[in-house]
Amino acid sequence: MQFQQLRAFREVAAELSFTRAARNLHYAQSTVTAQIKNLEEAFGAELFDRSRRRLALTEAGELLLPHAERIIEIAEAARREVGRVAVRAQRPHDRRVRPAASRTLL
């Protein structure tokens, strides 16, 4: 399971369309389709019912969706927090003593 697969899954679930999800993610539709197929293989379950006229989440897809949303939220929060630290660390005037640097060996 890869992060991009979860993002594609969330977008397809929101749009109930591979075409619109691909457009929103700026991917080719074939890429989104492949990501969902790989995710389904990883879980060993179909996540979408493609047999009807309209795309729908299966029971497995319904179960996965809140987990995927939490994983994406956590990853985005981590990216923001680490990004703030990285920006601060690049500032030349930031001369604060870092906790690791303040430790001394006895």
Short mmCIF file of the N, C-alpha and C atoms (twelve columns), coordinates in Angstrom:
data_MODEL
# 
_entry.id   MODEL 
# 
loop_
_atom_site.group_PDB 
_atom_site.id 
_atom_site.type_symbol 
_atom_site.label_atom_id 
_atom_site.label_alt_id 
_atom_site.label_comp_id 
_atom_site.label_asym_id 
_atom_site.label_seq_id 
_atom_site.Cartn_x 
_atom_site.Cartn_y 
_atom_site.Cartn_z 
_atom_site.pdbx_PDB_model_num 
ATOM 1   N N  . MET A 1   0.853   -1.179 0.000   1 
ATOM 2   C CA . MET A 1   0.000   0.000  0.000   1 
ATOM 3   C C  . MET A 1   0.896   1.237  0.000   1 
ATOM 4   N N  . GLN A 2   0.609   2.134  -0.897  1 
ATOM 5   C CA . GLN A 2   1.386   3.358  -1.015  1 
ATOM 6   C C  . GLN A 2   0.484   4.574  -0.770  1 
ATOM 7   N N  . PHE A 3   1.117   5.636  -0.320  1 
ATOM 8   C CA . PHE A 3   0.388   6.860  0.002   1 
ATOM 9   C C  . PHE A 3   -0.405  7.382  -1.197  1 
ATOM 10  N N  . GLN A 4   0.205   7.377  -2.377  1 
ATOM 11  C CA . GLN A 4   -0.477  7.888  -3.572  1 
ATOM 12  C C  . GLN A 4   -1.700  7.038  -3.918  1 
ATOM 13  N N  . GLN A 5   -1.637  5.749  -3.627  1 
ATOM 14  C CA . GLN A 5   -2.787  4.883  -3.856  1 
ATOM 15  C C  . GLN A 5   -3.945  5.284  -2.947  1 
ATOM 16  N N  . LEU A 6   -3.628  5.607  -1.694  1 
ATOM 17  C CA . LEU A 6   -4.674  6.040  -0.757  1 
ATOM 18  C C  . LEU A 6   -5.268  7.371  -1.185  1 
ATOM 19  N N  . ARG A 7   -4.439  8.278  -1.665  1 
ATOM 20  C CA . ARG A 7   -4.952  9.560  -2.159  1 
ATOM 21  C C  . ARG A 7   -5.875  9.344  -3.353  1 
ATOM 22  N N  . ALA A 8   -5.475  8.464  -4.255  1 
ATOM 23  C CA . ALA A 8   -6.316  8.162  -5.421  1 
ATOM 24  C C  . ALA A 8   -7.624  7.516  -4.965  1 
ATOM 25  N N  . PHE A 9   -7.540  6.588  -4.022  1 
ATOM 26  C CA . PHE A 9   -8.738  5.931  -3.501  1 
ATOM 27  C C  . PHE A 9   -9.695  6.956  -2.899  1 
ATOM 28  N N  . ARG A 10  -9.167  7.840  -2.076  1 
ATOM 29  C CA . ARG A 10  -10.018 8.862  -1.441  1 
ATOM 30  C C  . ARG A 10  -10.693 9.735  -2.496  1 
ATOM 31  N N  . GLU A 11  -9.961  10.104 -3.514  1 
ATOM 32  C CA . GLU A 11  -10.512 10.985 -4.551  1 
ATOM 33  C C  . GLU A 11  -11.570 10.265 -5.390  1 
ATOM 34  N N  . VAL A 12  -11.309 9.013  -5.746  1 
ATOM 35  C CA . VAL A 12  -12.301 8.250  -6.504  1 
ATOM 36  C C  . VAL A 12  -13.550 8.054  -5.644  1 
ATOM 37  N N  . ALA A 13  -13.376 7.782  -4.358  1 
ATOM 38  C CA . ALA A 13  -14.516 7.606  -3.460  1 
ATOM 39  C C  . ALA A 13  -15.327 8.894  -3.351  1 
ATOM 40  N N  . ALA A 14  -14.651 10.025 -3.329  1 
ATOM 41  C CA . ALA A 14  -15.345 11.309 -3.217  1 
ATOM 42  C C  . ALA A 14  -16.101 11.644 -4.499  1 
ATOM 43  N N  . GLU A 15  -15.492 11.373 -5.627  1 
ATOM 44  C CA . GLU A 15  -16.078 11.730 -6.920  1 
ATOM 45  C C  . GLU A 15  -16.969 10.631 -7.506  1 
ATOM 46  N N  . LEU A 16  -16.739 9.392  -7.055  1 
ATOM 47  C CA . LEU A 16  -17.395 8.218  -7.646  1 
ATOM 48  C C  . LEU A 16  -17.203 8.201  -9.155  1 
ATOM 49  N N  . SER A 17  -15.977 8.571  -9.544  1 
ATOM 50  C CA . SER A 17  -15.613 8.622  -10.960 1 
ATOM 51  C C  . SER A 17  -14.094 8.581  -11.076 1 
ATOM 52  N N  . PHE A 18  -13.593 7.635  -11.863 1 
ATOM 53  C CA . PHE A 18  -12.155 7.571  -12.108 1 
ATOM 54  C C  . PHE A 18  -11.704 8.769  -12.933 1 
ATOM 55  N N  . THR A 19  -12.528 9.187  -13.872 1 
ATOM 56  C CA . THR A 19  -12.184 10.306 -14.752 1 
ATOM 57  C C  . THR A 19  -12.044 11.605 -13.963 1 
ATOM 58  N N  . ARG A 20  -13.036 11.931 -13.145 1 
ATOM 59  C CA . ARG A 20  -12.974 13.173 -12.360 1 
ATOM 60  C C  . ARG A 20  -11.868 13.115 -11.319 1 
ATOM 61  N N  . ALA A 21  -11.665 11.958 -10.715 1 
ATOM 62  C CA . ALA A 21  -10.586 11.813 -9.733  1 
ATOM 63  C C  . ALA A 21  -9.233  12.053 -10.396 1 
ATOM 64  N N  . ALA A 22  -9.041  11.479 -11.565 1 
ATOM 65  C CA . ALA A 22  -7.780  11.663 -12.294 1 
ATOM 66  C C  . ALA A 22  -7.556  13.137 -12.630 1 
ATOM 67  N N  . ARG A 23  -8.604  13.795 -13.078 1 
ATOM 68  C CA . ARG A 23  -8.494  15.226 -13.397 1 
ATOM 69  C C  . ARG A 23  -8.125  16.026 -12.151 1 
ATOM 70  N N  . ASN A 24  -8.777  15.751 -11.022 1 
ATOM 71  C CA . ASN A 24  -8.502  16.476 -9.781  1 
ATOM 72  C C  . ASN A 24  -7.075  16.252 -9.286  1 
ATOM 73  N N  . LEU A 25  -6.567  15.046 -9.506  1 
ATOM 74  C CA . LEU A 25  -5.218  14.701 -9.052  1 
ATOM 75  C C  . LEU A 25  -4.141  15.037 -10.078 1 
ATOM 76  N N  . HIS A 26  -4.565  15.472 -11.268 1 
ATOM 77  C CA . HIS A 26  -3.648  15.780 -12.372 1 
ATOM 78  C C  . HIS A 26  -2.870  14.538 -12.807 1 
ATOM 79  N N  . TYR A 27  -3.582  13.401 -12.861 1 
ATOM 80  C CA . TYR A 27  -3.030  12.135 -13.326 1 
ATOM 81  C C  . TYR A 27  -3.796  11.702 -14.566 1 
ATOM 82  N N  . ALA A 28  -3.216  10.786 -15.301 1 
ATOM 83  C CA . ALA A 28  -3.953  10.117 -16.366 1 
ATOM 84  C C  . ALA A 28  -4.938  9.151  -15.713 1 
ATOM 85  N N  . GLN A 29  -6.069  8.948  -16.363 1 
ATOM 86  C CA . GLN A 29  -7.065  8.031  -15.804 1 
ATOM 87  C C  . GLN A 29  -6.480  6.632  -15.624 1 
ATOM 88  N N  . SER A 30  -5.643  6.214  -16.548 1 
ATOM 89  C CA . SER A 30  -5.036  4.885  -16.450 1 
ATOM 90  C C  . SER A 30  -4.162  4.760  -15.198 1 
ATOM 91  N N  . THR A 31  -3.539  5.849  -14.789 1 
ATOM 92  C CA . THR A 31  -2.717  5.840  -13.572 1 
ATOM 93  C C  . THR A 31  -3.589  5.627  -12.347 1 
ATOM 94  N N  . VAL A 32  -4.697  6.343  -12.269 1 
ATOM 95  C CA . VAL A 32  -5.616  6.197  -11.140 1 
ATOM 96  C C  . VAL A 32  -6.196  4.785  -11.114 1 
ATOM 97  N N  . THR A 33  -6.590  4.292  -12.268 1 
ATOM 98  C CA . THR A 33  -7.137  2.942  -12.350 1 
ATOM 99  C C  . THR A 33  -6.109  1.918  -11.864 1 
ATOM 100 N N  . ALA A 34  -4.858  2.070  -12.283 1 
ATOM 101 C CA . ALA A 34  -3.797  1.151  -11.857 1 
ATOM 102 C C  . ALA A 34  -3.547  1.252  -10.359 1 
ATOM 103 N N  . GLN A 35  -3.580  2.471  -9.809  1 
ATOM 104 C CA . GLN A 35  -3.370  2.635  -8.371  1 
ATOM 105 C C  . GLN A 35  -4.467  1.935  -7.577  1 
ATOM 106 N N  . ILE A 36  -5.701  2.071  -8.027  1 
ATOM 107 C CA . ILE A 36  -6.817  1.415  -7.328  1 
ATOM 108 C C  . ILE A 36  -6.705  -0.106 -7.462  1 
ATOM 109 N N  . LYS A 37  -6.359  -0.570 -8.634  1 
ATOM 110 C CA . LYS A 37  -6.192  -2.012 -8.843  1 
ATOM 111 C C  . LYS A 37  -5.102  -2.559 -7.928  1 
ATOM 112 N N  . ASN A 38  -3.981  -1.871 -7.827  1 
ATOM 113 C CA . ASN A 38  -2.890  -2.303 -6.950  1 
ATOM 114 C C  . ASN A 38  -3.304  -2.275 -5.486  1 
ATOM 115 N N  . LEU A 39  -4.073  -1.277 -5.103  1 
ATOM 116 C CA . LEU A 39  -4.564  -1.196 -3.730  1 
ATOM 117 C C  . LEU A 39  -5.520  -2.354 -3.439  1 
ATOM 118 N N  . GLU A 40  -6.384  -2.652 -4.398  1 
ATOM 119 C CA . GLU A 40  -7.302  -3.776 -4.232  1 
ATOM 120 C C  . GLU A 40  -6.540  -5.094 -4.099  1 
ATOM 121 N N  . GLU A 41  -5.484  -5.240 -4.867  1 
ATOM 122 C CA . GLU A 41  -4.656  -6.446 -4.766  1 
ATOM 123 C C  . GLU A 41  -3.962  -6.520 -3.412  1 
ATOM 124 N N  . ALA A 42  -3.493  -5.383 -2.915  1 
ATOM 125 C CA . ALA A 42  -2.824  -5.358 -1.612  1 
ATOM 126 C C  . ALA A 42  -3.774  -5.768 -0.492  1 
ATOM 127 N N  . PHE A 43  -5.027  -5.368 -0.591  1 
ATOM 128 C CA . PHE A 43  -6.015  -5.708 0.442   1 
ATOM 129 C C  . PHE A 43  -6.736  -7.020 0.157   1 
ATOM 130 N N  . GLY A 44  -6.615  -7.503 -1.062  1 
ATOM 131 C CA . GLY A 44  -7.303  -8.737 -1.418  1 
ATOM 132 C C  . GLY A 44  -8.811  -8.583 -1.473  1 
ATOM 133 N N  . ALA A 45  -9.265  -7.378 -1.802  1 
ATOM 134 C CA . ALA A 45  -10.708 -7.113 -1.859  1 
ATOM 135 C C  . ALA A 45  -10.985 -6.010 -2.866  1 
ATOM 136 N N  . GLU A 46  -12.121 -6.107 -3.528  1 
ATOM 137 C CA . GLU A 46  -12.543 -5.028 -4.414  1 
ATOM 138 C C  . GLU A 46  -13.039 -3.870 -3.555  1 
ATOM 139 N N  . LEU A 47  -12.615 -2.675 -3.899  1 
ATOM 140 C CA . LEU A 47  -12.996 -1.490 -3.137  1 
ATOM 141 C C  . LEU A 47  -14.148 -0.739 -3.792  1 
ATOM 142 N N  . PHE A 48  -14.342 -0.964 -5.086  1 
ATOM 143 C CA . PHE A 48  -15.419 -0.320 -5.823  1 
ATOM 144 C C  . PHE A 48  -16.221 -1.356 -6.573  1 
ATOM 145 N N  . ASP A 49  -17.518 -1.163 -6.616  1 
ATOM 146 C CA . ASP A 49  -18.411 -1.986 -7.422  1 
ATOM 147 C C  . ASP A 49  -18.526 -1.315 -8.778  1 
ATOM 148 N N  . ARG A 50  -17.976 -1.962 -9.772  1 
ATOM 149 C CA . ARG A 50  -17.971 -1.408 -11.130 1 
ATOM 150 C C  . ARG A 50  -19.060 -2.033 -12.001 1 
ATOM 151 N N  . SER A 51  -19.864 -2.923 -11.424 1 
ATOM 152 C CA . SER A 51  -20.845 -3.653 -12.229 1 
ATOM 153 C C  . SER A 51  -22.098 -2.832 -12.527 1 
ATOM 154 N N  . ARG A 52  -22.388 -1.875 -11.702 1 
ATOM 155 C CA . ARG A 52  -23.571 -1.044 -11.923 1 
ATOM 156 C C  . ARG A 52  -23.265 0.071  -12.900 1 
ATOM 157 N N  . ARG A 53  -24.302 0.769  -13.253 1 
ATOM 158 C CA . ARG A 53  -24.125 1.902  -14.157 1 
ATOM 159 C C  . ARG A 53  -23.291 3.000  -13.500 1 
ATOM 160 N N  . ARG A 54  -23.448 3.133  -12.189 1 
ATOM 161 C CA . ARG A 54  -22.704 4.139  -11.444 1 
ATOM 162 C C  . ARG A 54  -21.722 3.455  -10.498 1 
ATOM 163 N N  . LEU A 55  -20.509 4.007  -10.383 1 
ATOM 164 C CA . LEU A 55  -19.483 3.470  -9.501  1 
ATOM 165 C C  . LEU A 55  -19.938 3.616  -8.052  1 
ATOM 166 N N  . ALA A 56  -19.663 2.603  -7.231  1 
ATOM 167 C CA . ALA A 56  -20.048 2.649  -5.819  1 
ATOM 168 C C  . ALA A 56  -18.980 1.954  -4.989  1 
ATOM 169 N N  . LEU A 57  -18.851 2.384  -3.746  1 
ATOM 170 C CA . LEU A 57  -17.937 1.718  -2.815  1 
ATOM 171 C C  . LEU A 57  -18.521 0.371  -2.408  1 
ATOM 172 N N  . THR A 58  -17.667 -0.615 -2.295  1 
ATOM 173 C CA . THR A 58  -18.083 -1.896 -1.742  1 
ATOM 174 C C  . THR A 58  -18.019 -1.784 -0.213  1 
ATOM 175 N N  . GLU A 59  -18.410 -2.840 0.469   1 
ATOM 176 C CA . GLU A 59  -18.301 -2.845 1.933   1 
ATOM 177 C C  . GLU A 59  -16.843 -2.654 2.357   1 
ATOM 178 N N  . ALA A 60  -15.916 -3.310 1.652   1 
ATOM 179 C CA . ALA A 60  -14.492 -3.146 1.965   1 
ATOM 180 C C  . ALA A 60  -14.052 -1.696 1.741   1 
ATOM 181 N N  . GLY A 61  -14.531 -1.084 0.662   1 
ATOM 182 C CA . GLY A 61  -14.210 0.319  0.395   1 
ATOM 183 C C  . GLY A 61  -14.746 1.241  1.463   1 
ATOM 184 N N  . GLU A 62  -15.963 0.972  1.918   1 
ATOM 185 C CA . GLU A 62  -16.559 1.776  3.007   1 
ATOM 186 C C  . GLU A 62  -15.731 1.653  4.280   1 
ATOM 187 N N  . LEU A 63  -15.222 0.448  4.545   1 
ATOM 188 C CA . LEU A 63  -14.400 0.243  5.740   1 
ATOM 189 C C  . LEU A 63  -13.042 0.931  5.624   1 
ATOM 190 N N  . LEU A 64  -12.473 0.914  4.421   1 
ATOM 191 C CA . LEU A 64  -11.153 1.507  4.219   1 
ATOM 192 C C  . LEU A 64  -11.178 3.026  4.233   1 
ATOM 193 N N  . LEU A 65  -12.239 3.632  3.747   1 
ATOM 194 C CA . LEU A 65  -12.274 5.083  3.552   1 
ATOM 195 C C  . LEU A 65  -11.910 5.894  4.796   1 
ATOM 196 N N  . PRO A 66  -12.497 5.667  5.970   1 
ATOM 197 C CA . PRO A 66  -12.101 6.489  7.113   1 
ATOM 198 C C  . PRO A 66  -10.642 6.280  7.520   1 
ATOM 199 N N  . HIS A 67  -10.124 5.073  7.331   1 
ATOM 200 C CA . HIS A 67  -8.709  4.824  7.642   1 
ATOM 201 C C  . HIS A 67  -7.806  5.583  6.670   1 
ATOM 202 N N  . ALA A 68  -8.160  5.537  5.390   1 
ATOM 203 C CA . ALA A 68  -7.384  6.254  4.384   1 
ATOM 204 C C  . ALA A 68  -7.388  7.754  4.673   1 
ATOM 205 N N  . GLU A 69  -8.543  8.288  5.036   1 
ATOM 206 C CA . GLU A 69  -8.629  9.719  5.348   1 
ATOM 207 C C  . GLU A 69  -7.748  10.075 6.542   1 
ATOM 208 N N  . ARG A 70  -7.742  9.233  7.575   1 
ATOM 209 C CA . ARG A 70  -6.893  9.505  8.751   1 
ATOM 210 C C  . ARG A 70  -5.421  9.431  8.392   1 
ATOM 211 N N  . ILE A 71  -5.039  8.421  7.612   1 
ATOM 212 C CA . ILE A 71  -3.638  8.289  7.207   1 
ATOM 213 C C  . ILE A 71  -3.200  9.519  6.422   1 
ATOM 214 N N  . ILE A 72  -4.024  9.975  5.511   1 
ATOM 215 C CA . ILE A 72  -3.701  11.153 4.696   1 
ATOM 216 C C  . ILE A 72  -3.611  12.394 5.576   1 
ATOM 217 N N  . GLU A 73  -4.548  12.559 6.505   1 
ATOM 218 C CA . GLU A 73  -4.504  13.704 7.423   1 
ATOM 219 C C  . GLU A 73  -3.226  13.706 8.250   1 
ATOM 220 N N  . ILE A 74  -2.850  12.549 8.779   1 
ATOM 221 C CA . ILE A 74  -1.635  12.443 9.595   1 
ATOM 222 C C  . ILE A 74  -0.403  12.761 8.759   1 
ATOM 223 N N  . ALA A 75  -0.334  12.218 7.549   1 
ATOM 224 C CA . ALA A 75  0.808   12.476 6.675   1 
ATOM 225 C C  . ALA A 75  0.910   13.952 6.304   1 
ATOM 226 N N  . GLU A 76  -0.228  14.589 6.028   1 
ATOM 227 C CA . GLU A 76  -0.212  16.016 5.687   1 
ATOM 228 C C  . GLU A 76  0.196   16.861 6.888   1 
ATOM 229 N N  . ALA A 77  -0.253  16.503 8.087   1 
ATOM 230 C CA . ALA A 77  0.141   17.225 9.299   1 
ATOM 231 C C  . ALA A 77  1.641   17.071 9.533   1 
ATOM 232 N N  . ALA A 78  2.169   15.875 9.348   1 
ATOM 233 C CA . ALA A 78  3.602   15.643 9.508   1 
ATOM 234 C C  . ALA A 78  4.397   16.467 8.498   1 
ATOM 235 N N  . ARG A 79  3.925   16.511 7.255   1 
ATOM 236 C CA . ARG A 79  4.611   17.283 6.217   1 
ATOM 237 C C  . ARG A 79  4.654   18.765 6.584   1 
ATOM 238 N N  . ARG A 80  3.523   19.283 7.097   1 
ATOM 239 C CA . ARG A 80  3.493   20.701 7.501   1 
ATOM 240 C C  . ARG A 80  4.458   20.974 8.654   1 
ATOM 241 N N  . GLU A 81  4.423   20.126 9.672   1 
ATOM 242 C CA . GLU A 81  5.276   20.337 10.844  1 
ATOM 243 C C  . GLU A 81  6.753   20.223 10.504  1 
ATOM 244 N N  . VAL A 82  7.116   19.207 9.763   1 
ATOM 245 C CA . VAL A 82  8.514   19.029 9.367   1 
ATOM 246 C C  . VAL A 82  8.937   20.168 8.455   1 
ATOM 247 N N  . GLY A 83  8.042   20.611 7.593   1 
ATOM 248 C CA . GLY A 83  8.351   21.738 6.719   1 
ATOM 249 C C  . GLY A 83  8.658   23.005 7.496   1 
ATOM 250 N N  . ARG A 84  7.898   23.253 8.580   1 
ATOM 251 C CA . ARG A 84  8.176   24.442 9.409   1 
ATOM 252 C C  . ARG A 84  9.543   24.344 10.059  1 
ATOM 253 N N  . VAL A 85  9.891   23.177 10.543  1 
ATOM 254 C CA . VAL A 85  11.202  22.987 11.171  1 
ATOM 255 C C  . VAL A 85  12.300  23.163 10.138  1 
ATOM 256 N N  . ALA A 86  12.103  22.610 8.959   1 
ATOM 257 C CA . ALA A 86  13.102  22.723 7.899   1 
ATOM 258 C C  . ALA A 86  13.325  24.178 7.511   1 
ATOM 259 N N  . VAL A 87  12.260  24.958 7.425   1 
ATOM 260 C CA . VAL A 87  12.383  26.378 7.075   1 
ATOM 261 C C  . VAL A 87  13.144  27.116 8.164   1 
ATOM 262 N N  . ARG A 88  12.803  26.840 9.427   1 
ATOM 263 C CA . ARG A 88  13.514  27.496 10.539  1 
ATOM 264 C C  . ARG A 88  14.989  27.131 10.536  1 
ATOM 265 N N  . ALA A 89  15.301  25.887 10.255  1 
ATOM 266 C CA . ALA A 89  16.689  25.427 10.274  1 
ATOM 267 C C  . ALA A 89  17.509  26.072 9.161   1 
ATOM 268 N N  . GLN A 90  16.867  26.499 8.079   1 
ATOM 269 C CA . GLN A 90  17.581  27.108 6.957   1 
ATOM 270 C C  . GLN A 90  17.845  28.594 7.165   1 
ATOM 271 N N  . ARG A 91  17.190  29.194 8.144   1 
ATOM 272 C CA . ARG A 91  17.392  30.622 8.388   1 
ATOM 273 C C  . ARG A 91  18.771  30.850 9.002   1 
ATOM 274 N N  . PRO A 92  19.571  31.740 8.421   1 
ATOM 275 C CA . PRO A 92  20.925  31.975 8.947   1 
ATOM 276 C C  . PRO A 92  20.920  32.629 10.328  1 
ATOM 277 N N  . HIS A 93  19.889  33.380 10.665  1 
ATOM 278 C CA . HIS A 93  19.852  34.062 11.953  1 
ATOM 279 C C  . HIS A 93  19.280  33.194 13.069  1 
ATOM 280 N N  . ASP A 94  18.896  31.990 12.762  1 
ATOM 281 C CA . ASP A 94  18.332  31.084 13.762  1 
ATOM 282 C C  . ASP A 94  19.479  30.365 14.472  1 
ATOM 283 N N  . ARG A 95  19.913  30.921 15.591  1 
ATOM 284 C CA . ARG A 95  21.064  30.383 16.310  1 
ATOM 285 C C  . ARG A 95  20.672  29.757 17.646  1 
ATOM 286 N N  . ARG A 96  19.412  29.399 17.767  1 
ATOM 287 C CA . ARG A 96  18.976  28.763 19.009  1 
ATOM 288 C C  . ARG A 96  19.704  27.443 19.207  1 
ATOM 289 N N  . VAL A 97  19.963  27.127 20.452  1 
ATOM 290 C CA . VAL A 97  20.608  25.859 20.771  1 
ATOM 291 C C  . VAL A 97  19.565  24.758 20.659  1 
ATOM 292 N N  . ARG A 98  19.874  23.771 19.903  1 
ATOM 293 C CA . ARG A 98  18.983  22.631 19.735  1 
ATOM 294 C C  . ARG A 98  19.212  21.663 20.904  1 
ATOM 295 N N  . PRO A 99  18.155  20.988 21.363  1 
ATOM 296 C CA . PRO A 99  18.295  20.080 22.499  1 
ATOM 297 C C  . PRO A 99  19.413  19.064 22.339  1 
ATOM 298 N N  . ALA A 100 19.564  18.495 21.168  1 
ATOM 299 C CA . ALA A 100 20.611  17.491 20.958  1 
ATOM 300 C C  . ALA A 100 21.985  18.112 21.083  1 
ATOM 301 N N  . ALA A 101 22.169  19.350 20.672  1 
ATOM 302 C CA . ALA A 101 23.444  20.012 20.728  1 
ATOM 303 C C  . ALA A 101 23.801  20.462 22.142  1 
ATOM 304 N N  . SER A 102 22.823  20.577 23.014  1 
ATOM 305 C CA . SER A 102 23.085  21.071 24.357  1 
ATOM 306 C C  . SER A 102 23.489  19.964 25.321  1 
ATOM 307 N N  . ARG A 103 23.359  18.717 24.911  1 
ATOM 308 C CA . ARG A 103 23.742  17.600 25.778  1 
ATOM 309 C C  . ARG A 103 25.260  17.480 25.835  1 
ATOM 310 N N  . THR A 104 25.771  17.129 26.974  1 
ATOM 311 C CA . THR A 104 27.198  16.901 27.107  1 
ATOM 312 C C  . THR A 104 27.420  15.464 27.518  1 
ATOM 313 N N  . LEU A 105 28.535  14.949 27.126  1 
ATOM 314 C CA . LEU A 105 28.898  13.583 27.495  1 
ATOM 315 C C  . LEU A 105 29.641  13.609 28.811  1 
ATOM 316 N N  . LEU A 106 29.357  12.706 29.672  1 
ATOM 317 C CA . LEU A 106 30.063  12.613 30.957  1 
ATOM 318 C C  . LEU A 106 31.116  11.562 30.916  1 
# 
